mmCIF file of C-alpha atoms in Angstrom:
data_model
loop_
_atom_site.group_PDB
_atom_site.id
_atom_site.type_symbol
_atom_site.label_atom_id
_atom_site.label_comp_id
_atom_site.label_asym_id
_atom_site.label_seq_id
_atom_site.Cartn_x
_atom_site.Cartn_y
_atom_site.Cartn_z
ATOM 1 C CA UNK A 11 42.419 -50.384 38.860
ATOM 2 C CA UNK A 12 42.021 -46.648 38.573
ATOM 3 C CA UNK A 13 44.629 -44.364 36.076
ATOM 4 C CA UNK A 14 45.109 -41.656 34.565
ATOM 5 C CA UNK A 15 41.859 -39.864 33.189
ATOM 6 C CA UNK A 16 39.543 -41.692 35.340
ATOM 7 C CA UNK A 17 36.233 -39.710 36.800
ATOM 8 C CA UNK A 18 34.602 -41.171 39.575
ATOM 9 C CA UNK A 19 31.454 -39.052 39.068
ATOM 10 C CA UNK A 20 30.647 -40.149 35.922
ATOM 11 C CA UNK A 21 33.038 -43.515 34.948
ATOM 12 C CA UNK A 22 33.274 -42.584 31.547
ATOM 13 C CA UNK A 23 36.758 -41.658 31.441
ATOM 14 C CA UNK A 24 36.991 -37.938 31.258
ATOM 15 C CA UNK A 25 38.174 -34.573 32.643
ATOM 16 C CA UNK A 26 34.561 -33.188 32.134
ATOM 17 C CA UNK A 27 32.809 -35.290 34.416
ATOM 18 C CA UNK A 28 29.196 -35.107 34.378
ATOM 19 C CA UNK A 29 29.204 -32.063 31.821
ATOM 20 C CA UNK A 30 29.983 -34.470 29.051
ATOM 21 C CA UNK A 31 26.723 -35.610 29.032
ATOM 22 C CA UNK A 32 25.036 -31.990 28.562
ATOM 23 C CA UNK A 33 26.569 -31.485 25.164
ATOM 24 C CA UNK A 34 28.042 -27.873 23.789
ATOM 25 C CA UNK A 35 26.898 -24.697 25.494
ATOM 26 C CA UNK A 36 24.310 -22.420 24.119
ATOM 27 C CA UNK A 37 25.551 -19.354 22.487
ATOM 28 C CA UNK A 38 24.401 -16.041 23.136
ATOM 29 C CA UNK A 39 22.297 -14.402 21.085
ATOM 30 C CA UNK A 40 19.158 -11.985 20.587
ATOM 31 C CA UNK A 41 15.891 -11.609 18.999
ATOM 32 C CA UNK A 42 14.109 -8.655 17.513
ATOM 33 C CA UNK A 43 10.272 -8.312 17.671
ATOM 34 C CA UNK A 44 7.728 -5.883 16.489
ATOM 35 C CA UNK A 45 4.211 -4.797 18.136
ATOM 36 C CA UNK A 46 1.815 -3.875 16.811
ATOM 37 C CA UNK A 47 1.878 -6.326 13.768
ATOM 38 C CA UNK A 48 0.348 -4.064 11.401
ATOM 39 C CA UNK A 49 -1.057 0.009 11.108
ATOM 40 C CA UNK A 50 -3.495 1.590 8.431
ATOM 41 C CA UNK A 51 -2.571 5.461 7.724
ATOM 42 C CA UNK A 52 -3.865 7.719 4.521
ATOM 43 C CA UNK A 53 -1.212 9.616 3.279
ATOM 44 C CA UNK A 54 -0.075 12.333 4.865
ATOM 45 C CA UNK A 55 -0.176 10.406 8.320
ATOM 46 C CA UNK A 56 2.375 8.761 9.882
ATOM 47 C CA UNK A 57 2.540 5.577 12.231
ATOM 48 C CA UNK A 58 5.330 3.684 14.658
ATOM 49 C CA UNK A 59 5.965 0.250 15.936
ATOM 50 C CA UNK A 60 7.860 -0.669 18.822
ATOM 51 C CA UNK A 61 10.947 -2.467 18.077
ATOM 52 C CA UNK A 62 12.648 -4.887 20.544
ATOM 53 C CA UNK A 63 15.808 -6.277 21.122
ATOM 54 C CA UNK A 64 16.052 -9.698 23.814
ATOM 55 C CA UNK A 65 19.484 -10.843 24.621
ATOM 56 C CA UNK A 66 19.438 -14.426 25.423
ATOM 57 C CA UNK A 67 22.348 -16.667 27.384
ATOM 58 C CA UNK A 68 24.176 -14.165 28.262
ATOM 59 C CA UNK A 69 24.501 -11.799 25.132
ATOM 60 C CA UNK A 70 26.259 -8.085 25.405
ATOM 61 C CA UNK A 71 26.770 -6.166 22.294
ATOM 62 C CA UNK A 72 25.529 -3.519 20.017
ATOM 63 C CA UNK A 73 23.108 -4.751 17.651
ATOM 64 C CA UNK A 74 22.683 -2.345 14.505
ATOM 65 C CA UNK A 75 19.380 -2.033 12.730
ATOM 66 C CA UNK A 76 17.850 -1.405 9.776
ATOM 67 C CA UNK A 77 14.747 -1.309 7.775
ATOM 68 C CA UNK A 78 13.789 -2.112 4.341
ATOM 69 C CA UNK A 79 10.402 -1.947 2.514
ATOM 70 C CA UNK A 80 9.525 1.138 3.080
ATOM 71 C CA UNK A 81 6.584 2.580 1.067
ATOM 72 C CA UNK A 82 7.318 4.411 -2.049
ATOM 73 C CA UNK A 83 7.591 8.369 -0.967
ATOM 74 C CA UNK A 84 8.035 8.323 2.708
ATOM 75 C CA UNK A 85 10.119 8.036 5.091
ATOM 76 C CA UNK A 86 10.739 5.456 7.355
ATOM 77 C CA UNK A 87 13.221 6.012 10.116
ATOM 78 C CA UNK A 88 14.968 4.125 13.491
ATOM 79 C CA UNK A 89 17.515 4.771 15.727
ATOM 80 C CA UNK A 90 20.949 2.887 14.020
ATOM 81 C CA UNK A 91 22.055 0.485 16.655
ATOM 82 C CA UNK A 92 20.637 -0.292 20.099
ATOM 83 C CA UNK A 93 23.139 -1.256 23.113
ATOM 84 C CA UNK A 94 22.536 -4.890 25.216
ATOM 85 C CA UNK A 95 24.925 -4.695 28.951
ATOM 86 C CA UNK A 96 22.680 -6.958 30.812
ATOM 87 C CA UNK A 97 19.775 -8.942 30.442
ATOM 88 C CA UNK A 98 16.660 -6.942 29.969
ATOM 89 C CA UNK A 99 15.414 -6.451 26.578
ATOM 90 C CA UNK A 100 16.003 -2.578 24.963
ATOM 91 C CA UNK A 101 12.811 -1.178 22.686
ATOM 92 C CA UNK A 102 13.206 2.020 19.850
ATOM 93 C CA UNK A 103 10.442 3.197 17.833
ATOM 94 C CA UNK A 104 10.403 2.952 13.909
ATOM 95 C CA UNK A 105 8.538 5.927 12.428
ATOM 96 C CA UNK A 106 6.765 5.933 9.393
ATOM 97 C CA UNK A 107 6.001 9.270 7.980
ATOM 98 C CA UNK A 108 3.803 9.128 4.582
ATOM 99 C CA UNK A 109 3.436 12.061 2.386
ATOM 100 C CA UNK A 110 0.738 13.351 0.019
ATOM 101 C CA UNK A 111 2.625 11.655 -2.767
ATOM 102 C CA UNK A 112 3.366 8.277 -0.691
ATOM 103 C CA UNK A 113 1.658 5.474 -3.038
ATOM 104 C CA UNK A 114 -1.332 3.972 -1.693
ATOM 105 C CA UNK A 115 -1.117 0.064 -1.024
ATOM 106 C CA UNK A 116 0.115 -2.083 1.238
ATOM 107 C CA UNK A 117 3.512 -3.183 2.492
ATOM 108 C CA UNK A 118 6.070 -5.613 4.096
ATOM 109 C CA UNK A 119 8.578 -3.599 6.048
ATOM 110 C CA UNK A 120 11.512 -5.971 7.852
ATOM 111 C CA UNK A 121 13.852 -4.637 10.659
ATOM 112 C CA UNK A 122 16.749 -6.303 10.792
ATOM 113 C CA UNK A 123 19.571 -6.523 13.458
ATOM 114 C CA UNK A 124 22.956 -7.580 13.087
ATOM 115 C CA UNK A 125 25.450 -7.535 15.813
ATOM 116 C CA UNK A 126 28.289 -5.346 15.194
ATOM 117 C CA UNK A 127 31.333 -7.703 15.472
ATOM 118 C CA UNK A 128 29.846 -10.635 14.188
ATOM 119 C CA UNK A 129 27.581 -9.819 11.136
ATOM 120 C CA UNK A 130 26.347 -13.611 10.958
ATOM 121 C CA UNK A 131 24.504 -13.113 14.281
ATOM 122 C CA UNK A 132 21.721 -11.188 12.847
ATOM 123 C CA UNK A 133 17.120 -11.367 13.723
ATOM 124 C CA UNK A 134 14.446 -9.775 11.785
ATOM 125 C CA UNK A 135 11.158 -9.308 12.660
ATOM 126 C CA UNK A 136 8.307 -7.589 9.877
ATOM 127 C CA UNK A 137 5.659 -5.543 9.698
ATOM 128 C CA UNK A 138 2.539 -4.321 7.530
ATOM 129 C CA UNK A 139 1.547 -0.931 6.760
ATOM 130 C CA UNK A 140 -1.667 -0.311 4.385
ATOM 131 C CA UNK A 141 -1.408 3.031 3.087
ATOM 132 C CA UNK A 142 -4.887 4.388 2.123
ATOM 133 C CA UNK A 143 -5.340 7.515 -0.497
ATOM 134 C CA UNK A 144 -6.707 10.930 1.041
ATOM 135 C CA UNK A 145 -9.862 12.170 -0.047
ATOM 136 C CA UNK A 146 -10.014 15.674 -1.058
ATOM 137 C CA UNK A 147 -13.028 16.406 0.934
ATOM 138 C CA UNK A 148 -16.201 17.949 -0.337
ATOM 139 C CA UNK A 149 -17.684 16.165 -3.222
ATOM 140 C CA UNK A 150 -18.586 17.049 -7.431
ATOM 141 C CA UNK A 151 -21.543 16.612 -9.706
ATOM 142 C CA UNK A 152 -21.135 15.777 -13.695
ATOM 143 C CA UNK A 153 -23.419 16.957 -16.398
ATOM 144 C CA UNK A 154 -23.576 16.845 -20.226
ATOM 145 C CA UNK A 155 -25.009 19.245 -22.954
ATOM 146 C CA UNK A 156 -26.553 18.469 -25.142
ATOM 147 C CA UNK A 157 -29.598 16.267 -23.349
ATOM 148 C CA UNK A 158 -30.037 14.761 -27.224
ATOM 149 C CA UNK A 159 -28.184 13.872 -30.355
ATOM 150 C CA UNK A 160 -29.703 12.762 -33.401
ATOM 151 C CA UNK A 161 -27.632 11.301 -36.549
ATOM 152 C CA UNK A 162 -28.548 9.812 -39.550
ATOM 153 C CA UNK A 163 -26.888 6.178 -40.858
ATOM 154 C CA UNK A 164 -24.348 6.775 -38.119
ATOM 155 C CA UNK A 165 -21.332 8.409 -37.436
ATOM 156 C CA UNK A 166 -19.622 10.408 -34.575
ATOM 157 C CA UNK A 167 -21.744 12.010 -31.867
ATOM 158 C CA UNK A 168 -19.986 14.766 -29.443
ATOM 159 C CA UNK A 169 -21.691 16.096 -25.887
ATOM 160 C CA UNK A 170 -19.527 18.099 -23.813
ATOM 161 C CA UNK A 171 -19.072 16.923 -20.318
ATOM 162 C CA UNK A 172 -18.913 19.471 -17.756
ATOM 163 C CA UNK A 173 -17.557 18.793 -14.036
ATOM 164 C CA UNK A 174 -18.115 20.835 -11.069
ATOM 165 C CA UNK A 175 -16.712 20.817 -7.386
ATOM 166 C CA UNK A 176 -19.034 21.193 -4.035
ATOM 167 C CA UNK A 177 -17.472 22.145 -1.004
ATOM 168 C CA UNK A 178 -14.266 22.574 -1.969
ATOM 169 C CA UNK A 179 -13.597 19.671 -3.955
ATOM 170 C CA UNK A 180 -10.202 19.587 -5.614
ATOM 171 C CA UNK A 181 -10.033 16.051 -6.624
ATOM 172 C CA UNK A 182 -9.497 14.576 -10.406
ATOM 173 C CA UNK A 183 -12.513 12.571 -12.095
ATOM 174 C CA UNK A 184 -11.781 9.882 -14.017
ATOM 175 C CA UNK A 185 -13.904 9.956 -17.246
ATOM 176 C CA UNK A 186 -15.882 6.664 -18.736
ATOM 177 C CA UNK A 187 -19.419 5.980 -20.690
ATOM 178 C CA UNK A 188 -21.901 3.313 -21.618
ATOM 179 C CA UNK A 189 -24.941 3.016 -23.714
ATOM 180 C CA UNK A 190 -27.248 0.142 -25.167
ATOM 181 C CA UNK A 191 -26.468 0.290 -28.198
ATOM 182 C CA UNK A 192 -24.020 -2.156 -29.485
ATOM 183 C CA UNK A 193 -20.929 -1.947 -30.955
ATOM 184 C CA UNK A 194 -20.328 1.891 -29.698
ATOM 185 C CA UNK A 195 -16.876 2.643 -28.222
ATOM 186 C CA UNK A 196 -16.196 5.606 -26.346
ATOM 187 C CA UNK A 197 -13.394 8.840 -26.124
ATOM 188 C CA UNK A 198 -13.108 11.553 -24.084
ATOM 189 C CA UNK A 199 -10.712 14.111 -24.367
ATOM 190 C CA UNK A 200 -9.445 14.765 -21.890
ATOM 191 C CA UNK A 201 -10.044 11.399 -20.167
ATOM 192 C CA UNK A 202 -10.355 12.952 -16.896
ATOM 193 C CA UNK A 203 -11.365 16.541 -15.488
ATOM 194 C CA UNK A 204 -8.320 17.493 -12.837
ATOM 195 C CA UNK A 205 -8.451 20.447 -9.937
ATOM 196 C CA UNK A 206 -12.127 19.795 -8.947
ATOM 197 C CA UNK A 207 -13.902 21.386 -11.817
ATOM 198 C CA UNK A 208 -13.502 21.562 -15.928
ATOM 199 C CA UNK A 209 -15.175 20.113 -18.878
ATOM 200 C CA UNK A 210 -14.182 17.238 -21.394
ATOM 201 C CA UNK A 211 -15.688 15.870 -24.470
ATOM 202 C CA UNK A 212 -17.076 12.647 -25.205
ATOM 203 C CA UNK A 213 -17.083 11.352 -28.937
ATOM 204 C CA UNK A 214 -19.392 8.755 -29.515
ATOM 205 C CA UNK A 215 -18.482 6.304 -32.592
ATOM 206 C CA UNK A 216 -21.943 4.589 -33.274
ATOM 207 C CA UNK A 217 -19.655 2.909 -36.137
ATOM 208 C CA UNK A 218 -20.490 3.027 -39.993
ATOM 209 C CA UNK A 219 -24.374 1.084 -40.058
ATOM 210 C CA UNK A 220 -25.999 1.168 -36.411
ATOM 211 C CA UNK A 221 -29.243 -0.184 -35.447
ATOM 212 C CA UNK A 222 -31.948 2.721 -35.835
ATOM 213 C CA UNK A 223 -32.894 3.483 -32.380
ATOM 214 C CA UNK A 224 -33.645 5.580 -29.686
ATOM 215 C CA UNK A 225 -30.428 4.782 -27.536
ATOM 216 C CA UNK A 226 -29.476 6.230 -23.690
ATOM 217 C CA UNK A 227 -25.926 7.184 -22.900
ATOM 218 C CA UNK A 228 -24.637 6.863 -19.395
ATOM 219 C CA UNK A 229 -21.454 9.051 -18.237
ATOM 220 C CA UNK A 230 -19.821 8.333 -15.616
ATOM 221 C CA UNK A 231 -17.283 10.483 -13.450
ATOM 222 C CA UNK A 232 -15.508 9.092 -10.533
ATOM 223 C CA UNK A 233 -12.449 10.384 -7.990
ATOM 224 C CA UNK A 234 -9.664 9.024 -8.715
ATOM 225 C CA UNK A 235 -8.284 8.913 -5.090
ATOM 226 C CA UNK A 236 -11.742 7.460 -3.371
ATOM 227 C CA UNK A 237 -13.545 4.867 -6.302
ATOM 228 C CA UNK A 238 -16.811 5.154 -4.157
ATOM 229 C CA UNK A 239 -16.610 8.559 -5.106
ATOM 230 C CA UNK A 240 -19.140 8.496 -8.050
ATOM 231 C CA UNK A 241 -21.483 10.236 -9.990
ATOM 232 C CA UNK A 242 -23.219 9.962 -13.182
ATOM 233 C CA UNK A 243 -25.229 11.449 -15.871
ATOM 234 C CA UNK A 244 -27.195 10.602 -19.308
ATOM 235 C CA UNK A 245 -27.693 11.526 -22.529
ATOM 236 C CA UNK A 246 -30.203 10.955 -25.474
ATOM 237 C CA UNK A 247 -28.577 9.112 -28.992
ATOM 238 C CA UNK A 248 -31.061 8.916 -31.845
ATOM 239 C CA UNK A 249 -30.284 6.931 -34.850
ATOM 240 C CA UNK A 250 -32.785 7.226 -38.299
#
């Protein structure tokens, strides 16, 4: 016979009814996404990504954001919270502003958003920016005086390595040599020509008993910012 507690709709015995069988509501939350995935700037440029915020069953907030990762010597910047009072989805723009000192490479930036009364309720969503170094512009050629050395038994050997710009170069040149003849190690001083133009000089140590031989030096100067930047020059060693 029927009592107290007893649901027709469903016969299981229950105030909820047929609800009992749908387990706990969903709770309301959002999700924050990024487009595009990833940008490629050179210093000195800046980029944005499109940051959104999607309320799902039924959430209303504010969700604050922030952004980590940002690449050493710019600035990365987005607006601090963004509002959710129905439910369409809310976008901001992150801006990414590198410098000429930003540091070339590549990184993982994450926004994250938290809601602002419950900081447990929080979405991320990341993106990659490649920072590429800026060429100077205009270009450089290396030389070295004098065409020929000549030592006897060994020893040092010094040639004075002179860099020039073209077109305006104002890069720095990274210094380096090689030569056949075994053993040799290399110094420059200074290791690398800066402001587009200068000179250096190279000290060759043949070491204390060399090989006799007729022996070619190669020097080579390349931009430090752009490595396909390169030029090179050569020199005569003579060993009796």
């Amino acid at each position: 016979p029927a009592g107290n507690d007893w649901d027709f709709a469903s016969g299981i015995g229950t105030v909820r009814g047929l609800t009992g069988f749908g387990g706990a509501a969903p709770s309301a939350s959002f999700s924050v996404s990024a487009s595009p995935s990833k940008a490629t700037i050179t210093e000195g440029q800046n980029t944005s990504f499109s940051i959104t915020v999607t309320p799902s069953n039924g959430y209303t907030g504010t969700v604050d954001l922030g952004v980590t990762g940002c690449p050493t010597n710019a600035t990365c910047s987005l607006p601090s919270s963004v509002g959710i009072t129905g439910t369409s989805s809310q976008s901001v723009t992150l801006n990414i502003s590198a410098t000429s000192s930003t540091v070339a490479g590549t990184y993982t930036l994450t926004v994250t958003g938290t809601d602002s009364a419950d900081s447990n309720l929080t979405s991320s969503a990341s993106v990659s920016v490649t920072v590429n170094p800026a060429s100077s512009g205009g270009d450089f050629s290396i030389s070295a005086s004098p065409g020929n050395v000549t030592l006897k038994g060994g020893g040092l050997a010094t040639y004075t390595v002179s860099v020039s710009a073209l077109n305006g170069y104002t890069g720095t040149v990274n210094l380096s040599a090689t030569s056949n003849l075994s053993g040799a190690t290399y110094s420059f001083n200074p290791a690398q020509v800066a402001n587009g133009s200068g000179s250096s000089t190279l000290t060759v140590n043949t070491g204390s008993s060399p090989q006799k031989g007729n022996y070619t030096v190669t020097i080579v100067g390349t931009d430090s910012s752009t490595p396909t930047l390169t030029h090179s020059t050569t020199v005569g060693l003579k060993i009796h």
